[in-house]
mmCIF file of C-alpha atoms in Angstrom:
data_model
loop_
_atom_site.group_PDB
_atom_site.id
_atom_site.type_symbol
_atom_site.label_atom_id
_atom_site.label_comp_id
_atom_site.label_asym_id
_atom_site.label_seq_id
_atom_site.Cartn_x
_atom_site.Cartn_y
_atom_site.Cartn_z
ATOM 1 C CA MET A 1 -114.949 -51.475 146.147
ATOM 2 C CA ALA A 2 -114.521 -50.562 150.124
ATOM 3 C CA GLU A 3 -118.412 -51.123 151.147
ATOM 4 C CA HIS A 4 -118.082 -55.143 149.687
ATOM 5 C CA VAL A 5 -115.524 -56.030 152.191
ATOM 6 C CA ASN A 6 -115.764 -58.010 155.035
ATOM 7 C CA ASP A 7 -116.011 -55.503 158.390
ATOM 8 C CA TYR A 8 -113.182 -57.983 159.682
ATOM 9 C CA TYR A 9 -110.688 -57.080 156.834
ATOM 10 C CA LYS A 10 -112.207 -53.472 155.635
ATOM 11 C CA HIS A 11 -108.908 -51.639 157.272
ATOM 12 C CA ARG A 12 -106.697 -54.868 156.755
ATOM 13 C CA VAL A 13 -107.151 -54.527 152.791
ATOM 14 C CA SER A 14 -105.303 -52.576 150.139
ATOM 15 C CA ALA A 15 -106.281 -53.011 146.264
ATOM 16 C CA PHE A 16 -105.082 -51.488 142.869
ATOM 17 C CA PRO A 17 -107.493 -50.007 141.173
ATOM 18 C CA GLN A 18 -105.612 -48.593 138.382
ATOM 19 C CA ASP A 19 -104.075 -52.470 137.365
ATOM 20 C CA ILE A 20 -107.635 -53.843 137.878
ATOM 21 C CA ILE A 21 -107.982 -53.111 134.191
ATOM 22 C CA ARG A 22 -105.229 -54.840 133.083
ATOM 23 C CA GLY A 23 -106.423 -57.870 134.545
ATOM 24 C CA ASN A 24 -104.412 -57.547 138.045
ATOM 25 C CA ILE A 25 -107.056 -57.812 140.863
ATOM 26 C CA SER A 26 -103.820 -58.367 143.337
ATOM 27 C CA ILE A 27 -104.433 -57.324 146.912
ATOM 28 C CA ILE A 28 -102.709 -56.328 150.131
ATOM 29 C CA ILE A 29 -104.146 -57.942 153.278
ATOM 30 C CA LYS A 30 -102.441 -56.365 156.147
ATOM 31 C CA ASN A 31 -101.343 -57.407 159.961
ATOM 32 C CA LEU A 32 -102.048 -61.277 159.162
ATOM 33 C CA THR A 33 -102.167 -63.737 162.228
ATOM 34 C CA LEU A 34 -102.846 -67.377 162.708
ATOM 35 C CA GLU A 35 -106.661 -66.563 162.590
ATOM 36 C CA ASP A 36 -106.129 -66.016 158.647
ATOM 37 C CA ASN A 37 -105.112 -69.185 158.259
ATOM 38 C CA GLU A 38 -107.435 -71.233 155.639
ATOM 39 C CA ARG A 39 -109.605 -68.074 155.200
ATOM 40 C CA THR A 40 -111.354 -68.200 151.439
ATOM 41 C CA PHE A 41 -111.167 -64.963 149.870
ATOM 42 C CA TRP A 42 -113.736 -64.374 146.280
ATOM 43 C CA ALA A 43 -112.951 -61.530 144.236
ATOM 44 C CA PHE A 44 -115.904 -59.937 142.494
ATOM 45 C CA ALA A 45 -115.537 -57.614 138.979
ATOM 46 C CA ALA A 46 -118.671 -55.858 137.140
ATOM 47 C CA VAL A 47 -117.573 -55.691 133.383
ATOM 48 C CA LEU A 48 -119.183 -53.193 130.879
ATOM 49 C CA ASP A 49 -120.071 -54.117 127.568
ATOM 50 C CA GLY A 50 -117.770 -50.769 126.037
ATOM 51 C CA SER A 51 -121.000 -49.171 124.375
ATOM 52 C CA VAL A 52 -122.229 -45.530 124.415
ATOM 53 C CA MET A 53 -124.515 -46.664 127.051
ATOM 54 C CA LYS A 54 -122.119 -48.039 129.650
ATOM 55 C CA LYS A 55 -124.579 -51.489 129.952
ATOM 56 C CA TYR A 56 -123.094 -54.046 132.350
ATOM 57 C CA HIS A 57 -122.303 -57.272 130.146
ATOM 58 C CA LEU A 58 -121.530 -59.079 133.350
ATOM 59 C CA GLU A 59 -122.172 -57.544 136.874
ATOM 60 C CA HIS A 60 -120.684 -58.780 140.409
ATOM 61 C CA THR A 61 -119.718 -62.109 138.727
ATOM 62 C CA GLN A 62 -117.118 -64.092 140.824
ATOM 63 C CA ILE A 63 -114.116 -64.290 138.718
ATOM 64 C CA CYS A 64 -111.624 -65.772 141.225
ATOM 65 C CA GLN A 65 -111.205 -67.502 144.601
ATOM 66 C CA VAL A 66 -108.287 -67.982 146.899
ATOM 67 C CA THR A 67 -107.794 -69.363 150.309
ATOM 68 C CA LEU A 68 -104.924 -68.141 152.361
ATOM 69 C CA GLN A 69 -102.117 -70.017 153.948
ATOM 70 C CA ILE A 70 -100.413 -68.646 156.606
ATOM 71 C CA GLY A 71 -97.123 -69.593 157.514
ATOM 72 C CA VAL A 72 -94.340 -68.694 160.371
ATOM 73 C CA PRO A 73 -90.867 -69.717 160.026
ATOM 74 C CA TYR A 74 -89.243 -71.650 162.436
ATOM 75 C CA GLN A 75 -86.401 -71.161 165.167
ATOM 76 C CA ASN A 76 -82.729 -72.724 163.949
ATOM 77 C CA PRO A 77 -82.786 -75.848 165.100
ATOM 78 C CA ARG A 78 -80.704 -77.245 167.949
ATOM 79 C CA LEU A 79 -79.151 -80.513 167.309
ATOM 80 C CA ASP A 80 -77.266 -82.531 170.415
ATOM 81 C CA VAL A 81 -75.424 -86.038 169.974
ATOM 82 C CA ASN A 82 -74.665 -88.398 172.841
ATOM 83 C CA MET A 83 -71.901 -90.704 171.729
ATOM 84 C CA LYS A 84 -72.447 -92.689 175.166
ATOM 85 C CA THR A 85 -75.980 -93.311 174.243
ATOM 86 C CA MET A 86 -75.827 -93.202 170.585
ATOM 87 C CA THR A 87 -78.871 -90.799 169.718
ATOM 88 C CA ALA A 88 -79.156 -87.505 168.838
ATOM 89 C CA VAL A 89 -82.151 -85.136 169.551
ATOM 90 C CA CYS A 90 -83.108 -82.008 167.282
ATOM 91 C CA THR A 91 -85.608 -78.931 168.832
ATOM 92 C CA THR A 92 -86.737 -76.633 167.183
ATOM 93 C CA GLN A 93 -89.892 -74.097 168.047
ATOM 94 C CA GLY A 94 -92.210 -71.305 166.892
ATOM 95 C CA GLY A 95 -93.523 -72.182 163.579
ATOM 96 C CA PHE A 96 -96.484 -72.783 161.966
ATOM 97 C CA PRO A 97 -97.700 -74.935 160.813
ATOM 98 C CA ALA A 98 -96.420 -78.255 162.225
ATOM 99 C CA PRO A 99 -93.198 -79.174 161.220
ATOM 100 C CA GLU A 100 -92.191 -82.102 158.616
ATOM 101 C CA ILE A 101 -88.306 -83.575 160.684
ATOM 102 C CA GLN A 102 -86.546 -86.003 158.751
ATOM 103 C CA TRP A 103 -83.443 -86.963 159.756
ATOM 104 C CA VAL A 104 -80.017 -88.069 157.459
ATOM 105 C CA LEU A 105 -77.299 -90.148 158.038
ATOM 106 C CA LEU A 106 -73.967 -88.583 156.295
ATOM 107 C CA TYR A 107 -71.249 -90.816 154.912
ATOM 108 C CA THR A 108 -67.748 -90.153 152.805
ATOM 109 C CA SER A 109 -69.555 -89.731 149.476
ATOM 110 C CA SER A 110 -73.231 -90.046 150.128
ATOM 111 C CA HIS A 111 -76.226 -89.440 152.356
ATOM 112 C CA GLN A 112 -79.054 -92.171 153.785
ATOM 113 C CA SER A 113 -82.329 -91.009 154.995
ATOM 114 C CA VAL A 114 -83.099 -92.823 158.749
ATOM 115 C CA GLU A 115 -86.106 -95.740 159.187
ATOM 116 C CA SER A 116 -88.635 -94.183 160.837
ATOM 117 C CA ARG A 117 -88.461 -97.147 164.101
ATOM 118 C CA ASN A 118 -85.165 -95.098 165.261
ATOM 119 C CA ILE A 119 -87.069 -91.801 165.025
ATOM 120 C CA GLN A 120 -89.517 -90.798 168.046
ATOM 121 C CA THR A 121 -91.150 -87.237 167.422
ATOM 122 C CA THR A 122 -93.271 -85.221 169.461
ATOM 123 C CA THR A 123 -94.956 -82.266 168.060
ATOM 124 C CA MET A 124 -97.041 -79.608 170.383
ATOM 125 C CA GLN A 125 -98.984 -76.639 169.650
ATOM 126 C CA ASN A 126 -99.092 -73.677 172.449
ATOM 127 C CA TYR A 127 -102.291 -72.959 173.519
ATOM 128 C CA HIS A 128 -102.084 -69.421 173.087
ATOM 129 C CA ASP A 129 -100.072 -68.421 170.484
ATOM 130 C CA ARG A 130 -101.105 -71.822 168.902
ATOM 131 C CA LEU A 131 -97.261 -71.618 167.349
ATOM 132 C CA TYR A 132 -95.506 -75.520 167.162
ATOM 133 C CA SER A 133 -92.133 -76.753 169.404
ATOM 134 C CA SER A 134 -91.153 -80.144 168.383
ATOM 135 C CA ARG A 135 -88.386 -82.469 169.714
ATOM 136 C CA SER A 136 -87.210 -85.428 167.617
ATOM 137 C CA THR A 137 -84.740 -88.180 169.034
ATOM 138 C CA LEU A 138 -82.841 -90.630 167.012
ATOM 139 C CA LEU A 139 -81.234 -93.964 167.963
ATOM 140 C CA ILE A 140 -78.560 -93.749 166.096
ATOM 141 C CA PRO A 141 -77.778 -97.112 164.194
ATOM 142 C CA ALA A 142 -73.944 -98.493 163.802
ATOM 143 C CA GLY A 143 -72.083 -98.184 160.784
ATOM 144 C CA PRO A 144 -69.584 -96.144 159.338
ATOM 145 C CA HIS A 145 -71.688 -92.715 159.170
ATOM 146 C CA GLU A 146 -69.703 -89.302 159.561
ATOM 147 C CA ALA A 147 -72.442 -87.346 160.853
ATOM 148 C CA VAL A 148 -75.790 -86.831 161.171
ATOM 149 C CA SER A 149 -78.693 -84.419 159.911
ATOM 150 C CA CYS A 150 -82.193 -82.853 161.019
ATOM 151 C CA LEU A 151 -84.486 -81.537 158.505
ATOM 152 C CA ILE A 152 -87.228 -79.631 159.966
ATOM 153 C CA HIS A 153 -89.595 -78.943 156.934
ATOM 154 C CA ASN A 154 -92.258 -76.266 156.598
ATOM 155 C CA PRO A 155 -94.688 -77.082 154.508
ATOM 156 C CA THR A 156 -96.372 -73.932 153.873
ATOM 157 C CA LEU A 157 -93.304 -71.365 153.437
ATOM 158 C CA ASN A 158 -91.692 -74.569 151.748
ATOM 159 C CA THR A 159 -88.235 -73.512 153.599
ATOM 160 C CA THR A 160 -86.082 -76.417 155.106
ATOM 161 C CA MET A 161 -83.740 -76.280 157.723
ATOM 162 C CA ARG A 162 -80.901 -78.445 158.536
ATOM 163 C CA ALA A 163 -78.879 -78.788 161.652
ATOM 164 C CA THR A 164 -75.475 -81.027 161.086
ATOM 165 C CA ASP A 165 -73.502 -82.798 163.565
ATOM 166 C CA THR A 166 -70.303 -84.182 163.067
ATOM 167 C CA PHE A 167 -68.823 -87.594 164.615
ATOM 168 C CA SER A 168 -65.716 -86.270 165.616
ATOM 169 C CA LYS A 169 -63.283 -88.130 168.125
ATOM 170 C CA GLY A 170 -62.017 -86.524 171.592
ATOM 171 C CA ALA A 171 -63.404 -83.222 170.088
ATOM 172 C CA GLY A 172 -66.879 -83.513 170.770
ATOM 173 C CA VAL A 173 -69.306 -82.233 168.364
ATOM 174 C CA THR A 174 -69.666 -79.345 166.327
ATOM 175 C CA SER A 175 -73.288 -78.112 164.920
ATOM 176 C CA SER A 176 -73.701 -75.973 161.987
ATOM 177 C CA PRO A 177 -77.166 -75.454 161.263
ATOM 178 C CA GLU A 178 -78.068 -74.206 157.532
ATOM 179 C CA CYS A 179 -81.280 -72.895 156.090
ATOM 180 C CA LEU A 180 -82.119 -73.953 152.674
ATOM 181 C CA ILE A 181 -84.846 -71.506 151.454
ATOM 182 C CA SER A 182 -87.275 -71.800 148.480
ATOM 183 C CA ALA A 183 -90.317 -69.767 147.451
ATOM 184 C CA ALA A 184 -93.083 -68.816 150.049
ATOM 185 C CA VAL A 185 -96.832 -68.493 149.875
ATOM 186 C CA PHE A 186 -97.481 -65.857 152.603
ATOM 187 C CA LEU A 187 -95.224 -65.208 155.652
ATOM 188 C CA LEU A 188 -96.706 -64.360 158.957
ATOM 189 C CA THR A 189 -93.402 -61.835 160.059
ATOM 190 C CA ALA A 190 -95.209 -59.754 162.906
ATOM 191 C CA LEU A 191 -96.908 -61.641 165.297
ATOM 192 C CA HIS A 192 -99.501 -58.244 166.101
ATOM 193 C CA TRP A 193 -101.739 -60.823 167.425
ATOM 194 C CA LEU A 194 -99.869 -61.735 171.022
#
């Protein structure tokens, strides 16, 4: 009922009244912004007892509560490997919330996570748009590994992006970003708030 919707969301929320009687109380919130992150929404119902008198059995009873989690996907990571200094630098930007970054060394038939003492990561949030940028540097340990991968994980969207560079002698380093995607909770697709 529109009169019970907070003014901030009055023209941004749509419901499906025809589905409510079947127990579906889904709503759509339009024009999401990062200001909506962590906001809690409650659904209330007034249930009639079904008699001829149409008397309320439950009136304005809270039936569920949900907290909104906003996620913005990161841009494909860039991975640069310097074989002279034995370092790899992985950068990404434009996402929300702060990413989780992991490094993996690849061998002929296996892979191994890198110890944190070999990694230095800096993550900064832009003051204006509140999106994050990250830069992670790996000191590549000596060993028979053939490639290195940087994994950028967005915990809200549950997506992981990967950039892999192979150690090729004399031919330079090649990069092949991949995107491994699973289910997302909420995705901010348009940045109307900029």
